[in-house]
mmCIF file of N, CA and C in Angstrom:
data_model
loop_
_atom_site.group_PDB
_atom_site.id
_atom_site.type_symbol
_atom_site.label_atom_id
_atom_site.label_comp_id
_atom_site.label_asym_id
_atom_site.label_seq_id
_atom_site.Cartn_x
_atom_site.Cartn_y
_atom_site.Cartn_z
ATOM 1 N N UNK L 140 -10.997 -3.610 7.386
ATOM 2 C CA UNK L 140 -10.970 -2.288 6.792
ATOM 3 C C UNK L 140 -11.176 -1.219 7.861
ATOM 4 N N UNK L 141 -12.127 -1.523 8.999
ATOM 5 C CA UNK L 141 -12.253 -0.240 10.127
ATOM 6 C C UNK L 141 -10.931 -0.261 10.623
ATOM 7 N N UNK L 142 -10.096 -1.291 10.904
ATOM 8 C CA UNK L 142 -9.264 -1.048 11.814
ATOM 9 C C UNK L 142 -8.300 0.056 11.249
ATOM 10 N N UNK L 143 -7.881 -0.702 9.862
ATOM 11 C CA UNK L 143 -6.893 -0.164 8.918
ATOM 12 C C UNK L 143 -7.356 1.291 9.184
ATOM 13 N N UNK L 144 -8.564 1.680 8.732
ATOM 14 C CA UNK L 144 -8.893 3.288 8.665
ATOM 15 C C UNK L 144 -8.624 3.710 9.870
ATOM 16 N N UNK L 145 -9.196 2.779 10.696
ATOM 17 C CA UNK L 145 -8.652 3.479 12.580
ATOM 18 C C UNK L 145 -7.349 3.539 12.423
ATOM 19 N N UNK L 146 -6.682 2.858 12.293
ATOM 20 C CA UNK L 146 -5.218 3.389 12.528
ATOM 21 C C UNK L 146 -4.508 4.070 11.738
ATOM 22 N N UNK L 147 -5.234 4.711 10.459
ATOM 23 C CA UNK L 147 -4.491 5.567 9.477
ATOM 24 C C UNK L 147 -4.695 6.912 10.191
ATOM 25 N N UNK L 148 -6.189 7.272 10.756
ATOM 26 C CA UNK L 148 -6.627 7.965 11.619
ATOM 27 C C UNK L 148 -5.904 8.671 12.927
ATOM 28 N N UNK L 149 -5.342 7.572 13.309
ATOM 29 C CA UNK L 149 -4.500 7.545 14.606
ATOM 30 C C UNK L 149 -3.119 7.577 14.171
ATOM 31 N N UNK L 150 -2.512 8.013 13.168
ATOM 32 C CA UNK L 150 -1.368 8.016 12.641
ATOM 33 C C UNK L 150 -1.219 9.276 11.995
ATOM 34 N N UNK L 151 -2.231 10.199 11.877
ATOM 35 C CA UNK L 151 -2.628 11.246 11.390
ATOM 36 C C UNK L 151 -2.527 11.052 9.771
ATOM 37 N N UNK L 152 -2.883 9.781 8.802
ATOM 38 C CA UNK L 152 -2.468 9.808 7.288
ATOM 39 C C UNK L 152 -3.634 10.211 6.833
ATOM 40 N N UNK L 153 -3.324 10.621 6.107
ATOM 41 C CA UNK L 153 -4.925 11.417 4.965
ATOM 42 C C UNK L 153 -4.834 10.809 3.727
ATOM 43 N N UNK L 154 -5.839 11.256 3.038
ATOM 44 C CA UNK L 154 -6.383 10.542 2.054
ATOM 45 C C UNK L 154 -6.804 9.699 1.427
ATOM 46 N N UNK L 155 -7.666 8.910 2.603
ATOM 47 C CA UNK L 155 -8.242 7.474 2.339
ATOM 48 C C UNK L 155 -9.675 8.015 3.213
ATOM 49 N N UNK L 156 -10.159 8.223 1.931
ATOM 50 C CA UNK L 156 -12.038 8.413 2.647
ATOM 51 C C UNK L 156 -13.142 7.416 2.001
ATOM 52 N N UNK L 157 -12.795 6.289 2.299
ATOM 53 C CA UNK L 157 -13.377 5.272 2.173
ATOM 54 C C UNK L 157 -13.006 3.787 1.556
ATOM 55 N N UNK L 158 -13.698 2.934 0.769
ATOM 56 C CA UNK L 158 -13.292 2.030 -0.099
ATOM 57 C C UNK L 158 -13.014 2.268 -1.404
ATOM 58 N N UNK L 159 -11.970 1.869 -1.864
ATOM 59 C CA UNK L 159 -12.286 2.154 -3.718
ATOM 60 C C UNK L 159 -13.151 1.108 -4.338
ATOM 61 N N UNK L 160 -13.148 1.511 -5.860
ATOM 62 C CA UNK L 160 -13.644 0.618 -6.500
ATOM 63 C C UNK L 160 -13.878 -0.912 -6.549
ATOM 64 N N UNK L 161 -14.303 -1.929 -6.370
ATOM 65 C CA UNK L 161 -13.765 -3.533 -6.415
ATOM 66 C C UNK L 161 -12.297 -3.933 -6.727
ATOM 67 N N UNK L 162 -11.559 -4.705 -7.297
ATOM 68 C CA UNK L 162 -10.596 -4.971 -7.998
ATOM 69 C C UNK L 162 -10.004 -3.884 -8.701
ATOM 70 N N UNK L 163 -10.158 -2.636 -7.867
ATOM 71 C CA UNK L 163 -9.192 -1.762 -8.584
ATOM 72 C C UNK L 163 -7.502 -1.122 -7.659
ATOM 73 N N UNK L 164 -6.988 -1.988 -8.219
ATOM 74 C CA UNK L 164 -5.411 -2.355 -7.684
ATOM 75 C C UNK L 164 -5.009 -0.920 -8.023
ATOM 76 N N UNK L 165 -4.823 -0.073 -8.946
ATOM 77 C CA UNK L 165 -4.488 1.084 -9.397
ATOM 78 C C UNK L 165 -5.027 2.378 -8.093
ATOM 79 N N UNK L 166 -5.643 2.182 -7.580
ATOM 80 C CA UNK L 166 -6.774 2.423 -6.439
ATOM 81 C C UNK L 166 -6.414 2.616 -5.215
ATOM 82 N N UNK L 167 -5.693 1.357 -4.814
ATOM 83 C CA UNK L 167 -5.206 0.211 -3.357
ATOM 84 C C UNK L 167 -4.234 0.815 -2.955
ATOM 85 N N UNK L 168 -4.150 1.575 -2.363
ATOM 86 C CA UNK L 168 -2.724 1.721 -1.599
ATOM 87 C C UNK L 168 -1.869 0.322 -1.100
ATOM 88 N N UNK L 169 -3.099 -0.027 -0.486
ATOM 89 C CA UNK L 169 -2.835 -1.582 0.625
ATOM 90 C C UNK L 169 -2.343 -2.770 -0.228
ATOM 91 N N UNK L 170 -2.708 -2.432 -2.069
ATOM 92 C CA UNK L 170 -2.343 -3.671 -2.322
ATOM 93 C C UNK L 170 -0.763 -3.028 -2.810
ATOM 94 N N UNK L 171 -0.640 -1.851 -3.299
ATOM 95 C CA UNK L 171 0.931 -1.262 -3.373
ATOM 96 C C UNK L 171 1.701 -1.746 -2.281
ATOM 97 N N UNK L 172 1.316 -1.204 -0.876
ATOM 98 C CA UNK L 172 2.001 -1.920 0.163
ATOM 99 C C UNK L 172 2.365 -3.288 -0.040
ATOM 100 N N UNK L 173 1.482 -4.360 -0.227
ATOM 101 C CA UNK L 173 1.524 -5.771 -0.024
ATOM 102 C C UNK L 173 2.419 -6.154 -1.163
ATOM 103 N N UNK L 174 2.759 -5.622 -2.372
ATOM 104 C CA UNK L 174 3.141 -6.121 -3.508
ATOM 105 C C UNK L 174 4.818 -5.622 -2.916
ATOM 106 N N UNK L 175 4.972 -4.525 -2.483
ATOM 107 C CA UNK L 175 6.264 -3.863 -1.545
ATOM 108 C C UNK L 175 6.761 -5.052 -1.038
ATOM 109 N N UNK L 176 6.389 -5.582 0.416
ATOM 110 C CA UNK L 176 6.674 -6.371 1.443
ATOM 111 C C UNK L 176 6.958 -7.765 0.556
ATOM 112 N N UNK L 177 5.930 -8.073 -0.588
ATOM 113 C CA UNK L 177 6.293 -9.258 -0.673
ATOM 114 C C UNK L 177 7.948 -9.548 -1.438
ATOM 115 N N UNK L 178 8.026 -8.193 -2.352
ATOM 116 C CA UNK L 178 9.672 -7.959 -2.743
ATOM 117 C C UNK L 178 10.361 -8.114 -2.069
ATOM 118 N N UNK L 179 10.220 -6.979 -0.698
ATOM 119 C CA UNK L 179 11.375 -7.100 0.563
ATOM 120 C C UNK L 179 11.488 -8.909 0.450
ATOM 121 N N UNK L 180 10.767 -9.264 0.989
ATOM 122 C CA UNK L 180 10.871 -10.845 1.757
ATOM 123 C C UNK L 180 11.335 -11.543 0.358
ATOM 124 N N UNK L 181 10.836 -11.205 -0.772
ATOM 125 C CA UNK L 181 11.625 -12.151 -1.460
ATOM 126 C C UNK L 181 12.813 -12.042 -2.278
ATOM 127 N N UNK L 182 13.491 -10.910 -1.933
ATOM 128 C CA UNK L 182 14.800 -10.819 -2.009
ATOM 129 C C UNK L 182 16.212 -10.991 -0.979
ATOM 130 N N UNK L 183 15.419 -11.542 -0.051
ATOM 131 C CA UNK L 183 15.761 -11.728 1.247
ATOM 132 C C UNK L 183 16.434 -13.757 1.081
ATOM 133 N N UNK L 184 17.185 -14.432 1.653
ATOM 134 C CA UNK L 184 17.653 -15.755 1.059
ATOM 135 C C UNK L 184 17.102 -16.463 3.021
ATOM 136 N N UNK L 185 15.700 -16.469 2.220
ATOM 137 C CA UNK L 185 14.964 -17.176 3.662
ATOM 138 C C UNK L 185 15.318 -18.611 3.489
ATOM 139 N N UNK L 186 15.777 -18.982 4.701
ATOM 140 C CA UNK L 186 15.784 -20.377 4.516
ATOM 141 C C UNK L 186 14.733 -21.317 5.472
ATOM 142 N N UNK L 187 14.119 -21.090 6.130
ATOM 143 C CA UNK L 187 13.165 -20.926 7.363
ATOM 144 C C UNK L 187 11.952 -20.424 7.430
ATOM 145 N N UNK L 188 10.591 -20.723 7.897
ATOM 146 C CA UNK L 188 9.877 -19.873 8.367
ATOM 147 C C UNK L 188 9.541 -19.027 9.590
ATOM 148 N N UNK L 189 10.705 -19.126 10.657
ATOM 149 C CA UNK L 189 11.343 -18.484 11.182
ATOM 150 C C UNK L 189 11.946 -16.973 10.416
ATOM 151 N N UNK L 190 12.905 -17.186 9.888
ATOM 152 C CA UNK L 190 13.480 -15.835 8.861
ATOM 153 C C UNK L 190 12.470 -15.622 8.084
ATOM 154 N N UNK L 191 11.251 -16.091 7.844
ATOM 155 C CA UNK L 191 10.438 -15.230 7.270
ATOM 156 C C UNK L 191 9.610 -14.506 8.331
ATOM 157 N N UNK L 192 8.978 -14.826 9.138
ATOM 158 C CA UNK L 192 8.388 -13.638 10.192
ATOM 159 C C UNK L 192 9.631 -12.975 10.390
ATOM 160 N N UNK L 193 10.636 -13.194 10.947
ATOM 161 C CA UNK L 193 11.639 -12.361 11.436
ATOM 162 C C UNK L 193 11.421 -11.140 10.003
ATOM 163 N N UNK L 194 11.839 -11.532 8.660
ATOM 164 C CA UNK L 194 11.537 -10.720 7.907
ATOM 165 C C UNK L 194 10.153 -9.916 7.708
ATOM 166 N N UNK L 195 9.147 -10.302 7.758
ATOM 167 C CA UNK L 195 7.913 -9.463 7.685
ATOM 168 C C UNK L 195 7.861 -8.714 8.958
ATOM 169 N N UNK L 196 8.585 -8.674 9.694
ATOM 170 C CA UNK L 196 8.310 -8.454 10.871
ATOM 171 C C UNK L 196 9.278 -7.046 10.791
ATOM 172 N N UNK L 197 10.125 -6.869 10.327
ATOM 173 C CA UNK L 197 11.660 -6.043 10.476
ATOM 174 C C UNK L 197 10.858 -4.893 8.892
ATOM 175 N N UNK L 198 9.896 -5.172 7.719
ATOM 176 C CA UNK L 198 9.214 -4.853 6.915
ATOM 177 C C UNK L 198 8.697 -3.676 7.670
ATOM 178 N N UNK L 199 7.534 -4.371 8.633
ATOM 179 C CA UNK L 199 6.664 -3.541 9.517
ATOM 180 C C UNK L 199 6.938 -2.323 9.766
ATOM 181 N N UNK L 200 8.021 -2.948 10.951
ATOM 182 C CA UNK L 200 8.935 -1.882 11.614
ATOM 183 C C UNK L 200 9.225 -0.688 11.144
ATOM 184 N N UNK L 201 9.788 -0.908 9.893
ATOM 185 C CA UNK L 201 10.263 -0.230 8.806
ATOM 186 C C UNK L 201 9.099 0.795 8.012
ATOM 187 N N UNK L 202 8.142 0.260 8.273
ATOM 188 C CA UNK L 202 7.308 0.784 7.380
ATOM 189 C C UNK L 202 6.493 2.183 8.259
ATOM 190 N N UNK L 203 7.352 3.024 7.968
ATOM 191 C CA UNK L 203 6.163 4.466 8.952
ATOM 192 C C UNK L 203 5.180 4.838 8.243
ATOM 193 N N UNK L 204 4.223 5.678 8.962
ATOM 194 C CA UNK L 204 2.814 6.543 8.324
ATOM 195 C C UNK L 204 4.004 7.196 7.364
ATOM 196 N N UNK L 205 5.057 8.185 7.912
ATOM 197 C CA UNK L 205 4.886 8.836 6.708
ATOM 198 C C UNK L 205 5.080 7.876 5.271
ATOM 199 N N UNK L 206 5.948 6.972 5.317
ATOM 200 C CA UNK L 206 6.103 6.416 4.224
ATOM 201 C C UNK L 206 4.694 5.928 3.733
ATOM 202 N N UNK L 207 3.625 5.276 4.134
ATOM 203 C CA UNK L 207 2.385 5.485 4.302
ATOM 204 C C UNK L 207 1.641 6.638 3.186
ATOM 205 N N UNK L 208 2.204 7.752 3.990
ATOM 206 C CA UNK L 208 1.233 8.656 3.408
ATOM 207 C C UNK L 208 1.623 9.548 2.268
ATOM 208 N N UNK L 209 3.342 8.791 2.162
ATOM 209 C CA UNK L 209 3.504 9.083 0.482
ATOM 210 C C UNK L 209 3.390 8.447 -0.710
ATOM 211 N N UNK L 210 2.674 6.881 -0.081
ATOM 212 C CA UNK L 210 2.061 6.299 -0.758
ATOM 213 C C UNK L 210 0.989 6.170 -1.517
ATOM 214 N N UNK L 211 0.316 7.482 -0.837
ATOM 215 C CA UNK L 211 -1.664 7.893 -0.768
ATOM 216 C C UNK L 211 -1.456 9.220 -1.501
ATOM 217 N N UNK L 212 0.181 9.785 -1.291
ATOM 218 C CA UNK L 212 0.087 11.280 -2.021
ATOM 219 C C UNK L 212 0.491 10.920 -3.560
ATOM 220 N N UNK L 213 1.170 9.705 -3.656
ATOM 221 C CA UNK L 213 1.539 9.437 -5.220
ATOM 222 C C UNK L 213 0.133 8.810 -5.714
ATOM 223 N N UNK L 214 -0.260 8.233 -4.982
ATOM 224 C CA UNK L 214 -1.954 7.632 -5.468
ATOM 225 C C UNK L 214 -2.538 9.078 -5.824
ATOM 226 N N UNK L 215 -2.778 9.794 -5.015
ATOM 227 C CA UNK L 215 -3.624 10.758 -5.436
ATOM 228 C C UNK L 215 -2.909 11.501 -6.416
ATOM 229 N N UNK L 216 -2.061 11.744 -6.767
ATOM 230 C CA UNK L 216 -1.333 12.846 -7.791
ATOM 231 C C UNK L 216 -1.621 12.336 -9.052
ATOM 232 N N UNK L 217 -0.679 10.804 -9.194
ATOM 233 C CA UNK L 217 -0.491 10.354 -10.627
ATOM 234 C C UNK L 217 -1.483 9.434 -10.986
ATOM 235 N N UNK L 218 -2.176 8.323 -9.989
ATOM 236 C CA UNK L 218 -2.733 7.561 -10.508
ATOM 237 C C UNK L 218 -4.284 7.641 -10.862
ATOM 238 N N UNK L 219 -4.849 8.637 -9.876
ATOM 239 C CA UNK L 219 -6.287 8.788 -10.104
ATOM 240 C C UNK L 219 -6.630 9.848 -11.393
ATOM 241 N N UNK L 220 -5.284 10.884 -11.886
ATOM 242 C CA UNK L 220 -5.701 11.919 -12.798
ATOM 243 C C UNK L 220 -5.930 10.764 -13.997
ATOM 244 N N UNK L 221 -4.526 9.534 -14.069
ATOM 245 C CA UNK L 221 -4.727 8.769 -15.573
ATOM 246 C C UNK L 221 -5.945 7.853 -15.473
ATOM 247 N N UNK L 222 -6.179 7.388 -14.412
ATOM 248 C CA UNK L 222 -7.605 6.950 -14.435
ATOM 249 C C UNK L 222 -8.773 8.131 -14.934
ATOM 250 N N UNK L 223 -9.150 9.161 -14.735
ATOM 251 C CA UNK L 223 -9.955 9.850 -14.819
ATOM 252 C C UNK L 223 -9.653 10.368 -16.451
ATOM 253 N N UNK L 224 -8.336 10.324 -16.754
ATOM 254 C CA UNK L 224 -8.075 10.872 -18.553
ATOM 255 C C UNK L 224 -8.691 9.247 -19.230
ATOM 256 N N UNK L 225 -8.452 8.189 -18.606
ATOM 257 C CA UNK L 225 -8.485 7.269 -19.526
ATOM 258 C C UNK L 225 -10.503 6.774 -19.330
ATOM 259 N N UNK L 226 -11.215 7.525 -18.469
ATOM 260 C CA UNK L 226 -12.585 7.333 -18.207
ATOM 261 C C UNK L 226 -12.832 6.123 -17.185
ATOM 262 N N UNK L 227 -12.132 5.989 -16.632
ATOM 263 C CA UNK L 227 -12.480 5.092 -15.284
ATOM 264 C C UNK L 227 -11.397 4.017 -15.794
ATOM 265 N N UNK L 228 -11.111 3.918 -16.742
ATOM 266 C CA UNK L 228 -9.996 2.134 -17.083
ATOM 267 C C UNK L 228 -8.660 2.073 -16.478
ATOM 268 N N UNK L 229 -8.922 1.025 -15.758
ATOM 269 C CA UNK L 229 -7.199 0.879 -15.240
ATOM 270 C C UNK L 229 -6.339 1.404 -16.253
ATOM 271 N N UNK L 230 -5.034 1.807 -15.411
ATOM 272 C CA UNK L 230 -4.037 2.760 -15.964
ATOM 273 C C UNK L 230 -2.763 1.774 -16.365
ATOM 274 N N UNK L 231 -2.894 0.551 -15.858
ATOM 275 C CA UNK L 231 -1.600 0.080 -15.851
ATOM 276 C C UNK L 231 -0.086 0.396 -15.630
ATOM 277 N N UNK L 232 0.114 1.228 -14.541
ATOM 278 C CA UNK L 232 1.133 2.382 -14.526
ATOM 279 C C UNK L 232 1.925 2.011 -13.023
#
């Protein structure tokens, strides 16, 4: 988690001032990301685990702060207001 924040830091992305809640996926940027990458790769016709780093790898690449940090601006817009209307309960959204 320090590093991650170090390098959101060093990427100039905002809006991650700390940990969220436990198990709150609605929350996670990181788990939005991870649920992303795992689509890429599995729409991808790996036959290898070779072509799969090659694929997570070409993901990465791909993946800039800013895209990053419009990940953290849709978190903050849509997902934390329906959390806060619905009183803290996941939003499912």
């Amino acid at each position: 988690m320090v590093i991650l924040l170090s390098a959101l830091h060093t990427d100039s992305i905002s809006g991650i001032y700390g940990k969220s809640p436990p198990k709150s996926l609605d929350l996670n940027p990181i788990e939005m990301i991870w649920n992303e990458k795992k689509e890429f790769v599995r729409k991808r016709n790996i036959q290898n685990d070779e072509e799969t780093v090659e694929d997570v790898l070409e993901f990465q690449i791909n993946f800039t702060p800013a895209k990053c940090q419009a990940y953290i601006n849709q978190l903050k817009k849509n997902k934390v207001i329906k959390i806060v209307i619905k009183n803290g309960d996941w939003s499912n959204c």
